[in-house]
mmCIF file of C-alpha atoms in Angstrom:
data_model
loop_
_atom_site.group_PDB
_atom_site.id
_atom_site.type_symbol
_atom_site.label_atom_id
_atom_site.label_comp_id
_atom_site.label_asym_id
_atom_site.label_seq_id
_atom_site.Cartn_x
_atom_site.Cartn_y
_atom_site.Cartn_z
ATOM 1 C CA UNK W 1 -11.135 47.436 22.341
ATOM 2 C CA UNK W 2 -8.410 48.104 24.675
ATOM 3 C CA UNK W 3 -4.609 46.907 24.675
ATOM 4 C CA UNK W 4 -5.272 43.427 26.636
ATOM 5 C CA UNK W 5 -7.177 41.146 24.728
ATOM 6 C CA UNK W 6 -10.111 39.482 27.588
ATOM 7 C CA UNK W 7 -10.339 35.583 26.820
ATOM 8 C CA UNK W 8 -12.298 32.910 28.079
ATOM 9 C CA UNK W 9 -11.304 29.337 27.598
ATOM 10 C CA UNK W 10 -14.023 26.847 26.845
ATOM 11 C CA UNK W 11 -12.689 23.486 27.943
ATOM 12 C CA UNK W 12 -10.524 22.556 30.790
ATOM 13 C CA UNK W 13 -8.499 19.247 29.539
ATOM 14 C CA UNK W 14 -5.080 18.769 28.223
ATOM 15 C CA UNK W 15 -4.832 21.510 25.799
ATOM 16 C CA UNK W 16 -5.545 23.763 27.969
ATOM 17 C CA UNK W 17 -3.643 22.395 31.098
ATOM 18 C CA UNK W 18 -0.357 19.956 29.760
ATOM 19 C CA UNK W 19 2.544 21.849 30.310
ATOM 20 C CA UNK W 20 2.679 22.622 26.260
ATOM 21 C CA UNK W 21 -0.842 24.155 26.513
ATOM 22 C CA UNK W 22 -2.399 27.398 26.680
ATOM 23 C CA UNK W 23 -2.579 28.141 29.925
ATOM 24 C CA UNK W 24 0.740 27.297 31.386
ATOM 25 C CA UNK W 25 2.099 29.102 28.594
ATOM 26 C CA UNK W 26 -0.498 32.212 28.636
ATOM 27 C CA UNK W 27 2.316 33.704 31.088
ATOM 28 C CA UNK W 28 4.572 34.948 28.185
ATOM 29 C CA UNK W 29 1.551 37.335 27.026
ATOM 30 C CA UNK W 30 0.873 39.160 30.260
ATOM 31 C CA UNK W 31 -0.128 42.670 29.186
ATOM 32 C CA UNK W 32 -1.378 41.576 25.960
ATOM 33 C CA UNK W 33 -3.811 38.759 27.078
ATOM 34 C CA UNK W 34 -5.651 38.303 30.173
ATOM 35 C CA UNK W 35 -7.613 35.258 30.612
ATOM 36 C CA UNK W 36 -10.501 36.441 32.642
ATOM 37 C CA UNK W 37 -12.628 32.708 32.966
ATOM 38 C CA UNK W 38 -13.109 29.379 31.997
ATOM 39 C CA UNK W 39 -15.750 27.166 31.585
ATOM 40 C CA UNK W 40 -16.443 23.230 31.391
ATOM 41 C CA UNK W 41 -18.800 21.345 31.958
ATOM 42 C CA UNK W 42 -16.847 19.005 34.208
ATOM 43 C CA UNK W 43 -17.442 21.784 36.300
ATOM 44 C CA UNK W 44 -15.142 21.200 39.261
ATOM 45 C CA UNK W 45 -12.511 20.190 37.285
ATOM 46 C CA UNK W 46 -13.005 24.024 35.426
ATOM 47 C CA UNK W 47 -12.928 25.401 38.912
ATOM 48 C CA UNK W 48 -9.658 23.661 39.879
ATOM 49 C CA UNK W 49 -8.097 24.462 36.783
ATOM 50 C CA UNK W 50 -9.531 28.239 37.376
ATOM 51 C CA UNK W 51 -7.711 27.898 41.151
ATOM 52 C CA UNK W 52 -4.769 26.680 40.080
ATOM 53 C CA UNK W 53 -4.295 29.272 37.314
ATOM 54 C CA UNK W 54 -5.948 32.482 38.699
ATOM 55 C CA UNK W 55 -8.482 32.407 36.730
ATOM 56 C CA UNK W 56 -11.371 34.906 38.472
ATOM 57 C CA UNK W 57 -14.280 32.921 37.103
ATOM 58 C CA UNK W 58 -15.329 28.871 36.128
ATOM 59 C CA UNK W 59 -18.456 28.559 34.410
ATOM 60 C CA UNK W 60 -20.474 25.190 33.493
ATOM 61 C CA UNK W 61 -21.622 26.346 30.252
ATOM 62 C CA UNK W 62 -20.119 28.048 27.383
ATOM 63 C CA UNK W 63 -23.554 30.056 27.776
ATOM 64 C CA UNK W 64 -23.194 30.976 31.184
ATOM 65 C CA UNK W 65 -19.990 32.082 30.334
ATOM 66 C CA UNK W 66 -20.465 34.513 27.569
ATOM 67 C CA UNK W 67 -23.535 35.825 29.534
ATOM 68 C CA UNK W 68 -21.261 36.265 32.923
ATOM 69 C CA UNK W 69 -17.763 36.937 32.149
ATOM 70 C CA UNK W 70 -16.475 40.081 30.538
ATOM 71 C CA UNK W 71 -15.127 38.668 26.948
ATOM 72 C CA UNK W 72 -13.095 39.737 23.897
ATOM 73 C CA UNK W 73 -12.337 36.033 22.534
ATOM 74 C CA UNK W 74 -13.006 32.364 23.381
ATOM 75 C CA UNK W 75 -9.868 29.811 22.961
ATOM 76 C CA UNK W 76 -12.497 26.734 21.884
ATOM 77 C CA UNK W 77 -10.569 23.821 23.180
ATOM 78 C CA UNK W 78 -13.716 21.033 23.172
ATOM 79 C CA UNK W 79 -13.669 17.743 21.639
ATOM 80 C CA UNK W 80 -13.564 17.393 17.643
ATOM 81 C CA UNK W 81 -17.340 16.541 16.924
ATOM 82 C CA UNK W 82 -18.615 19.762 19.008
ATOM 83 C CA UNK W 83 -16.072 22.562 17.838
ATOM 84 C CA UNK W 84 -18.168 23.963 15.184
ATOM 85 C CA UNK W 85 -21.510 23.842 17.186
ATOM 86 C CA UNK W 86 -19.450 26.199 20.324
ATOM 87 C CA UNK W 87 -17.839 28.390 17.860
ATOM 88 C CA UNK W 88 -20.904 28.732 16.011
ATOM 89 C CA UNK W 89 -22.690 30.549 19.587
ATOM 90 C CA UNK W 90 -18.888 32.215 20.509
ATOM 91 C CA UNK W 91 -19.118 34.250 16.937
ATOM 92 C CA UNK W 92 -23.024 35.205 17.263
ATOM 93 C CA UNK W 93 -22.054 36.310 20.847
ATOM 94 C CA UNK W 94 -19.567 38.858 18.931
ATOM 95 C CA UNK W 95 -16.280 37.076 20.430
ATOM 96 C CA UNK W 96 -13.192 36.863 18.390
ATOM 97 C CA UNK W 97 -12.376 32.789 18.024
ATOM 98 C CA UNK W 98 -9.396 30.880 18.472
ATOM 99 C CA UNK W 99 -10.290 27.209 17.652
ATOM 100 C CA UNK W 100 -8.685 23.874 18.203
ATOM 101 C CA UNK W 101 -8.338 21.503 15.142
ATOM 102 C CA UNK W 102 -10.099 20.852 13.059
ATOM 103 C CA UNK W 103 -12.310 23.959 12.315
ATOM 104 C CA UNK W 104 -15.775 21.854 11.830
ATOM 105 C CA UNK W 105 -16.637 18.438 10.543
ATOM 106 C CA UNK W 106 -18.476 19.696 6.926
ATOM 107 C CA UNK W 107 -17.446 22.566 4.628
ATOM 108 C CA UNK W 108 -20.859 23.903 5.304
ATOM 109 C CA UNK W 109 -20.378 24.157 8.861
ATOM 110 C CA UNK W 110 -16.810 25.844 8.145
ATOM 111 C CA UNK W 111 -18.318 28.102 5.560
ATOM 112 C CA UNK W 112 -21.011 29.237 7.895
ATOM 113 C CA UNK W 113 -18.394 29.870 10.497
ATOM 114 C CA UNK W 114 -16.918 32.049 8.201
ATOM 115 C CA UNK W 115 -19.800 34.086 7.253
ATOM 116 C CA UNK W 116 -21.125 34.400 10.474
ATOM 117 C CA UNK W 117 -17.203 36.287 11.219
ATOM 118 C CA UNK W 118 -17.163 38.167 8.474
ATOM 119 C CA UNK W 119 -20.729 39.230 8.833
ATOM 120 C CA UNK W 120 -19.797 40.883 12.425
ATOM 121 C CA UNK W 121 -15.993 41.527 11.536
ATOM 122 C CA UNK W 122 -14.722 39.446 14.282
ATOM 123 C CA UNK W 123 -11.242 36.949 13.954
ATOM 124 C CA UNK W 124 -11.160 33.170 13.854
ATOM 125 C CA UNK W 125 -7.404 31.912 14.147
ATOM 126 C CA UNK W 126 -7.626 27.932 13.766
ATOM 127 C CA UNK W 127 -5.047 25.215 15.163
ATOM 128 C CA UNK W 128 -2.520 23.775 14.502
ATOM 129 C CA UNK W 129 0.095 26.593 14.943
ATOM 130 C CA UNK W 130 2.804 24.722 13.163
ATOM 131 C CA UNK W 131 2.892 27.385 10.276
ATOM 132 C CA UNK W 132 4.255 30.059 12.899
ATOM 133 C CA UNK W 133 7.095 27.891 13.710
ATOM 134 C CA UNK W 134 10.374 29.581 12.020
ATOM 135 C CA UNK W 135 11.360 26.220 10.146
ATOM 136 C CA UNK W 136 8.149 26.159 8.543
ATOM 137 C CA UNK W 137 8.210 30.186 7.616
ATOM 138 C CA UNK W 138 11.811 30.076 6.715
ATOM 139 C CA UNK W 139 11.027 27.144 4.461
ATOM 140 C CA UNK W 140 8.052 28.515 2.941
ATOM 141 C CA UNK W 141 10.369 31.353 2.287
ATOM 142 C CA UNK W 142 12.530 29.294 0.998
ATOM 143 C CA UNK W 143 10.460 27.975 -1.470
ATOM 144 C CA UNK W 144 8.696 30.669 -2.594
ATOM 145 C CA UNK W 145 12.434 32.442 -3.708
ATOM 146 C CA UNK W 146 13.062 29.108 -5.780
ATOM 147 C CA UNK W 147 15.676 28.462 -3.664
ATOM 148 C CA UNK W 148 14.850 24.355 -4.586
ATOM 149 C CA UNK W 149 13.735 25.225 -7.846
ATOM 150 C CA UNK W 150 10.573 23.667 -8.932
ATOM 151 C CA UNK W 151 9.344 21.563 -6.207
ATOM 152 C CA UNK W 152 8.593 17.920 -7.702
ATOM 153 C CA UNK W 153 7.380 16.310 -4.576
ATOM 154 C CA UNK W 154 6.946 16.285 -0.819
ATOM 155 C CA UNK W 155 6.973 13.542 2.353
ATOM 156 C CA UNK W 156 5.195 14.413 5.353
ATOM 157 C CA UNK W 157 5.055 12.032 8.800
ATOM 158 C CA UNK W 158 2.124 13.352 10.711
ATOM 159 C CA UNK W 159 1.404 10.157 12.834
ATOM 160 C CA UNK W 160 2.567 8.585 16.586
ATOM 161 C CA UNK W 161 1.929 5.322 17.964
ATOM 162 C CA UNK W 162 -1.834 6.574 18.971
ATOM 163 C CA UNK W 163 -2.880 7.934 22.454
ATOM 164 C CA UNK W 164 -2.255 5.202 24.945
ATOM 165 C CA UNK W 165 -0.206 3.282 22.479
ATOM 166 C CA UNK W 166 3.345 4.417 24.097
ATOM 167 C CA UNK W 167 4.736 2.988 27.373
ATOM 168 C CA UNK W 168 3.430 6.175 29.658
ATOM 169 C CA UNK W 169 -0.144 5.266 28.645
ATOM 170 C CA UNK W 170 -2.537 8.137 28.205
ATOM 171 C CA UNK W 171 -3.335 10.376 31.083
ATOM 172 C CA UNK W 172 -6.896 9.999 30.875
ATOM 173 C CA UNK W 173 -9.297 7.965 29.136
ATOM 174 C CA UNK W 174 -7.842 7.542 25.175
ATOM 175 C CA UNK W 175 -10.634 5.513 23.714
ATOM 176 C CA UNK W 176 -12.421 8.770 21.997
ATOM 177 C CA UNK W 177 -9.497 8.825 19.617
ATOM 178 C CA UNK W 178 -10.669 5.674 18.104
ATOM 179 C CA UNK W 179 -14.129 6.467 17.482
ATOM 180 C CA UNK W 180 -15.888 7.313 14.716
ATOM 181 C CA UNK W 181 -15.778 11.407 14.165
ATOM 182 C CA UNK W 182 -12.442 11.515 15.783
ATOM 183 C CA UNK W 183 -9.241 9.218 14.650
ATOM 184 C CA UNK W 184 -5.506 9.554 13.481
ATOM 185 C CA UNK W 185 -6.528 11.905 9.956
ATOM 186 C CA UNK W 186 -8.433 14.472 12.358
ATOM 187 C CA UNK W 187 -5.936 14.615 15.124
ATOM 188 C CA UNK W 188 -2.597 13.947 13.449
ATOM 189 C CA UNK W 189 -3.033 14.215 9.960
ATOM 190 C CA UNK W 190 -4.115 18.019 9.819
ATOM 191 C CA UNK W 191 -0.801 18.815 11.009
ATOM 192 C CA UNK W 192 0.958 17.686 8.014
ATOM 193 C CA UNK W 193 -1.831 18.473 5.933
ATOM 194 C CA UNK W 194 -1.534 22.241 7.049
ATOM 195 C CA UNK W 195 2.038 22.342 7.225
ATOM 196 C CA UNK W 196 2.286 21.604 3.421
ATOM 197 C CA UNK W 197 -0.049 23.043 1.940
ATOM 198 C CA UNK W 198 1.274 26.353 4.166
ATOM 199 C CA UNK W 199 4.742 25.809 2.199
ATOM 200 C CA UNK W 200 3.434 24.200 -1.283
ATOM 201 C CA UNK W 201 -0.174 26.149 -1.646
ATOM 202 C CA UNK W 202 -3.732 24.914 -1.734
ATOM 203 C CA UNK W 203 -3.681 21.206 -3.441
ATOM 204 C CA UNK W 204 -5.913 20.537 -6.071
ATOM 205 C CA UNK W 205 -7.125 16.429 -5.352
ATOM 206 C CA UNK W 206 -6.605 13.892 -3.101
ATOM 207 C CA UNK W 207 -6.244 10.437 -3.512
ATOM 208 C CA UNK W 208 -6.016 8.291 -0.040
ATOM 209 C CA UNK W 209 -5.940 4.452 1.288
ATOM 210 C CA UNK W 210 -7.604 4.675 5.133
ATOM 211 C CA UNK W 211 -7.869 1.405 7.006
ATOM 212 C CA UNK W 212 -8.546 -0.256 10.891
ATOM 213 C CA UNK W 213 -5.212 -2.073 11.716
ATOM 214 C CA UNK W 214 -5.928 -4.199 14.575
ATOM 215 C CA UNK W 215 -10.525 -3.700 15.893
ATOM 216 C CA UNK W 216 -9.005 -3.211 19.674
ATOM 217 C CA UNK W 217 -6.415 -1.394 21.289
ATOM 218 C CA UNK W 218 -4.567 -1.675 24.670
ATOM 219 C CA UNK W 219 -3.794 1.244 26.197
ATOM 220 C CA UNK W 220 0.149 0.188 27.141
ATOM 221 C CA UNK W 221 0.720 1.958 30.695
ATOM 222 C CA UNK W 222 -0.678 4.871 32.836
ATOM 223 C CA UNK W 223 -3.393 5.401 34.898
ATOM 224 C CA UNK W 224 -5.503 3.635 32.209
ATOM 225 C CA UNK W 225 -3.179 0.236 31.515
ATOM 226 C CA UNK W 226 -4.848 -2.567 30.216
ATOM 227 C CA UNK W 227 -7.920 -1.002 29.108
ATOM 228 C CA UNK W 228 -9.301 -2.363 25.897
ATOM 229 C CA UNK W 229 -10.990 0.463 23.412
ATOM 230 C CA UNK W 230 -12.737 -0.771 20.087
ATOM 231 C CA UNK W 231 -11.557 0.999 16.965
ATOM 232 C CA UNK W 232 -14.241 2.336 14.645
ATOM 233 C CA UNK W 233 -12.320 5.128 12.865
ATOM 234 C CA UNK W 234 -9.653 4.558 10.214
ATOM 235 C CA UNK W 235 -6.435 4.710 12.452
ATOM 236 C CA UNK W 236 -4.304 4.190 9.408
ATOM 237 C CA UNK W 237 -4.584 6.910 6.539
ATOM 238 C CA UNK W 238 -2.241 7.319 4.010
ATOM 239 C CA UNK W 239 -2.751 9.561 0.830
ATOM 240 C CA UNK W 240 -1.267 11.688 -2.106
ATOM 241 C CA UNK W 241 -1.891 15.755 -2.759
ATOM 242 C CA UNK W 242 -1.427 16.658 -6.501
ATOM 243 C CA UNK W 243 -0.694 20.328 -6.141
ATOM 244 C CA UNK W 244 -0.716 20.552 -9.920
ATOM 245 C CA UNK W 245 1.996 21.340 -12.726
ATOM 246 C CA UNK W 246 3.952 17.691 -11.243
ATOM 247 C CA UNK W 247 4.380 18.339 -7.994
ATOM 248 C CA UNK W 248 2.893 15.939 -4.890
ATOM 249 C CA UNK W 249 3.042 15.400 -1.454
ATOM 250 C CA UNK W 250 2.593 11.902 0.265
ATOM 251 C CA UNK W 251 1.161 12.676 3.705
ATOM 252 C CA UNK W 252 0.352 10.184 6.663
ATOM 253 C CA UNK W 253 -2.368 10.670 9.380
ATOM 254 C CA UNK W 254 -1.893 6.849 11.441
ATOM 255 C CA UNK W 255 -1.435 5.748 14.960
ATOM 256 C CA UNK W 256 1.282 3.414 13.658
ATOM 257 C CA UNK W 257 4.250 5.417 14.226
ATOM 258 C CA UNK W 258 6.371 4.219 17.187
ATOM 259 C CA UNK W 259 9.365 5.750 16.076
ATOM 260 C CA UNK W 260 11.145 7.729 13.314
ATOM 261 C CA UNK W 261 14.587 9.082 12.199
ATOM 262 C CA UNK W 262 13.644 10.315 9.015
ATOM 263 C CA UNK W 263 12.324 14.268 8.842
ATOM 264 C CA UNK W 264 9.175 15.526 9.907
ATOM 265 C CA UNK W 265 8.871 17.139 6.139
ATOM 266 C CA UNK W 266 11.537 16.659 3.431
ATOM 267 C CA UNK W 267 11.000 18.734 0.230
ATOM 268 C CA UNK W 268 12.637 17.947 -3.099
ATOM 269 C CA UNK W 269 12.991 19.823 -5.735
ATOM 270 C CA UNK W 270 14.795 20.126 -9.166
ATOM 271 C CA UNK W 271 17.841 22.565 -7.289
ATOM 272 C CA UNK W 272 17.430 21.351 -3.632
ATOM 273 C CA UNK W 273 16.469 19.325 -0.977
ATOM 274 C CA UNK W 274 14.693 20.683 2.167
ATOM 275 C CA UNK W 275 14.429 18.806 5.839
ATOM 276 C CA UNK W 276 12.913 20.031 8.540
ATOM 277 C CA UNK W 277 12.537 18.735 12.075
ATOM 278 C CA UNK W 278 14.948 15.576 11.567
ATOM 279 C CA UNK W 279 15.426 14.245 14.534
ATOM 280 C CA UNK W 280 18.649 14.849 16.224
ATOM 281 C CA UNK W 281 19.809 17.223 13.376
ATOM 282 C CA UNK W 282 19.280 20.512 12.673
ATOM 283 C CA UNK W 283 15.262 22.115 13.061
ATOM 284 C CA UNK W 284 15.884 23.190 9.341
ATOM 285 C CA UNK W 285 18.779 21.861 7.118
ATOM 286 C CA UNK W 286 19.606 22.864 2.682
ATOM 287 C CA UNK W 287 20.885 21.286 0.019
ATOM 288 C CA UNK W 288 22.060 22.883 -3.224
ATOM 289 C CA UNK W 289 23.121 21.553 -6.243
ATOM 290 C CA UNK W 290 25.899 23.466 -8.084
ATOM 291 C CA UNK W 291 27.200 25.319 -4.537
ATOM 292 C CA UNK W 292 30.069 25.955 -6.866
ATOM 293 C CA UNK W 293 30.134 24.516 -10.882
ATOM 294 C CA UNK W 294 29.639 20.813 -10.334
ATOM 295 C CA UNK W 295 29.401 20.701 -7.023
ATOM 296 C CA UNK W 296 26.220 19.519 -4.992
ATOM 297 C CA UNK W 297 25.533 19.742 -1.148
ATOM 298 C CA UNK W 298 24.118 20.283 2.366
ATOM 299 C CA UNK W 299 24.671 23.946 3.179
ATOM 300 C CA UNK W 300 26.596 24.393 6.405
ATOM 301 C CA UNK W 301 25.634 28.077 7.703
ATOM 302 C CA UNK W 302 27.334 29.475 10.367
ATOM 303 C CA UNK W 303 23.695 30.231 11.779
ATOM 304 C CA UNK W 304 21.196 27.832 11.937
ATOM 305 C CA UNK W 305 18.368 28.551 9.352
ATOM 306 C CA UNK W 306 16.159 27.895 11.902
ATOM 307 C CA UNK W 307 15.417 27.448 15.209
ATOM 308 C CA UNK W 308 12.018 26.262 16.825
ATOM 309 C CA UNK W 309 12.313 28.094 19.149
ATOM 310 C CA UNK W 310 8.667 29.703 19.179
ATOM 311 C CA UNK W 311 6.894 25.779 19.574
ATOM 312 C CA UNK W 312 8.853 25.562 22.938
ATOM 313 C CA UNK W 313 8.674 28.365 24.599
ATOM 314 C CA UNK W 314 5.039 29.361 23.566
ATOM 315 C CA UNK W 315 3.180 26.370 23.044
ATOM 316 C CA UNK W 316 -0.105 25.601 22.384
ATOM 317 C CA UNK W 317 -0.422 29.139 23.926
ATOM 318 C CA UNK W 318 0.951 30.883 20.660
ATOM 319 C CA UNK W 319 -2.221 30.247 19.337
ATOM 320 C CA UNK W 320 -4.130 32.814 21.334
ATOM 321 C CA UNK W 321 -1.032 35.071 21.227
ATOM 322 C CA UNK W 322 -1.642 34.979 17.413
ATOM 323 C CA UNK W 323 -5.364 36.217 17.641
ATOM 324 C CA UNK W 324 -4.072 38.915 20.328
ATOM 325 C CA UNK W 325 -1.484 39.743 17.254
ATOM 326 C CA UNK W 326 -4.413 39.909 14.559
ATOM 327 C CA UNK W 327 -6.682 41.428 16.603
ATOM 328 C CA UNK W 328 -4.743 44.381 18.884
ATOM 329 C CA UNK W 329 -2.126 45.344 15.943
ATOM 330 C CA UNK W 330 -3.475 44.013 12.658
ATOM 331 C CA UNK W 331 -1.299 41.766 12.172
ATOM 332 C CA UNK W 332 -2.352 39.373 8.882
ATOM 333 C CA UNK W 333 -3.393 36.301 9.935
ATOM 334 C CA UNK W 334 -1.239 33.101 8.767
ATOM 335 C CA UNK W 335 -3.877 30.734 10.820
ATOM 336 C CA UNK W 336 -7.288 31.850 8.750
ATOM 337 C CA UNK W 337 -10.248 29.916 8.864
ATOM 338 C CA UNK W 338 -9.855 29.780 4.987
ATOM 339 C CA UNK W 339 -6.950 27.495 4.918
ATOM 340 C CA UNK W 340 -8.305 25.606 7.816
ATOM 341 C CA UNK W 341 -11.614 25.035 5.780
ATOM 342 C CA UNK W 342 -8.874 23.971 2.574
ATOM 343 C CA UNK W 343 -7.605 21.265 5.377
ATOM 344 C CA UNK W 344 -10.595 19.925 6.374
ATOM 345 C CA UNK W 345 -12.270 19.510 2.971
ATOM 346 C CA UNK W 346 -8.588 17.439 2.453
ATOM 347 C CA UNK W 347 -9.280 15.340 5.197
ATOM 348 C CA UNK W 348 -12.750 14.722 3.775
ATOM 349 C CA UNK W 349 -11.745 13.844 0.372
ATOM 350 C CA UNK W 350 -9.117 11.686 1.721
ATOM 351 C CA UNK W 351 -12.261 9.448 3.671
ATOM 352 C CA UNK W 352 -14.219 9.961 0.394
ATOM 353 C CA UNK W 353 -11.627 8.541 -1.978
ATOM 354 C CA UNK W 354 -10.476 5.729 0.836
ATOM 355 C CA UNK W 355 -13.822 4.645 0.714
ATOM 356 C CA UNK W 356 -15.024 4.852 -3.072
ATOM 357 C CA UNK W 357 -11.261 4.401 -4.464
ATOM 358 C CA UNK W 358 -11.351 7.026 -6.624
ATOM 359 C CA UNK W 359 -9.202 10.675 -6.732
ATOM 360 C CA UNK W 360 -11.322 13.509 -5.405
ATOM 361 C CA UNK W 361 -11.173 17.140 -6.885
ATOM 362 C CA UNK W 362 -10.657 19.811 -4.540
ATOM 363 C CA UNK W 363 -12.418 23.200 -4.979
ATOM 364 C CA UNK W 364 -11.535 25.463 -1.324
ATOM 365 C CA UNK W 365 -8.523 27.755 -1.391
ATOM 366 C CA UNK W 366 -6.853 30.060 1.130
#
């Protein structure tokens, strides 16, 4: 292993190319991580994407990529229902793996995942890369100092109006969002669901309510206006964590959510209160009871607690610089494959008990 970490990139959509994605972000790691080719098999579309990022090689096959290009990691950016069949043949091929969410679709796929890394002591980092955020380390922190106290209970929005379902449309086709295997708890809710459980700890059960609000969509504007997709997944999930000892989260995973003014996460506990990403307020914002003897409220530093800045300079980029981190310097890993597998057996239990109307025990940790 040298100092430059070689990575291909296995999928050339959005992730990788929206200006928040890896690739127009990669920039910031120059000398660190080197993205040596790409592969798709949309094939021309991989080799305009390699063209228009100087990429030195497009492949149209994962295969024919770890058999061609000269590799240290793969940054797995495919669709949901095939990430744990690709990361499956990027770990036997001895490549360090930086996944998109969510890390599989069963715990046995994520388990064997992790076995098969252990096994040839190689790296998996796993989307989202919320946790690295500094509002989300500064209020885990935060929390774990008592700062609040004891934490009685949690409210986390991780929804939007759905792909195509704001005024700009969609810039390609949305309808796979709304199909069975993919939907608002896979793409949306894991956010929230990682985010708190990377503050609060692993939860312990799950109770959910999952539902299809309208059978079609429209997509609103866009290249696509006007098309019509049929909705087979859930696209409206809301559900309860029980952490143990009284405390909760309610999380929501929907494609309901035009708008919002109210905090991405607000934490409350027996000393404090905890916001973070309210809109048009501070990234991170404290409240204290007894400040002085009788006296409760918001802290006013003369620093913010936090800024985000990391999200928008990096973005989905900080991912891969993350592995680079892990894998050059040792760094400990904050995105393991561990707490993604604690995620996705959430977002399973939260279909199970949705569906059977019953709480579901958890068993995973991180």
């Amino acid at each position: 292993m040298t100092d430059v970490l070689r990575v291909g990139v296995l999928g050339s959509g959005g992730i990788a190319t929206a200006p928040y994605g890896v690739l127009p972000n990669i920039h910031h790691y120059a000398g660190r991580v080197e993205v040596t080719a790409i592969a798709d098999t949309a094939h021309d579309q991989a080799r305009a994407v390699a063209d228009r990022f100087a990429i030195p090689a497009a492949y149209d096959s994962l295969d024919a990529m770890l058999d061609g290009a000269e590799l240290d990691a793969v940054v797995n950016l495919t669709p949901i229902p095939v990430h744990a069949e690709t990361s499956r043949r990027i770990l036997e091929s001895g490549k360090h793996l930086a996944s998109e969410k969510p890390l599989a679709a069963t715990l046995a796929e994520a388990d064997e995942l992790i076995e098969l890394a252990r096994a040839r002591d190689r790296v998996i980092v796993c989307a989202p890369p919320d946790l690295l955020y500094e509002p989300y380390e500064r209020a885990a922190r935060l929390v774990g100092e008592g700062a609040l106290g004891k934490v009685a209970f949690a409210r986390v929005r991780s929804s939007h109006a759905g792909p195509g379902g704001g005024p700009d449309g969609w810039p390609s086709d949305p309808s796979w969002f709304y199909r069975a295997g993919s939907g608002p708890l896979l793409d949306m809710g894991v956010y929230g669901i990682h985010e708190i459980t990377g503050i609060l700890g692993p939860a312990r059960r799950v109770v959910a309510f999952a539902g299809i609000t309208e059978p079609v969509r429209t997509v609103r504007g866009g290249p696509f206006r006007g098309l019509e997709m049929p909705v087979t997944a859930p696209d409206n999930c809301l559900f309860m964590l029980d952490f143990g000892e009284s405390t909760y989260a309610v999380v929501d995973g929907t494609f309901n959510v035009h708008a919002a003014k109210s905090p991405k996460v607000e934490i409350f506990g027996r000393r404090g209160v905890l916001n973070i990403l309210r809109p048009d307020g501070p990234d991170l914002e404290f409240y204290r009871t007894d400040i002085a003897d009788g006296v409760d409220g918001w802290v006013q530093p003369t620093a913010p607690l936090a800024r985000n800045d990391r999200r928008a300079t990096y973005g989905r980029a900080l991912l891969v610089g993350h592995l680079a981190d892990v894998v050059l310097d040792g760094a400990t890993p904050v995105l393991t494959a561990e707490h993604a597998r604690h995620a996705l057996e959430i977002m399973i239990g939260v279909e199970v008990s949705a569906r059977e109307q019953r709480f579901v025990d958890l068993t995973t940790t991180f």
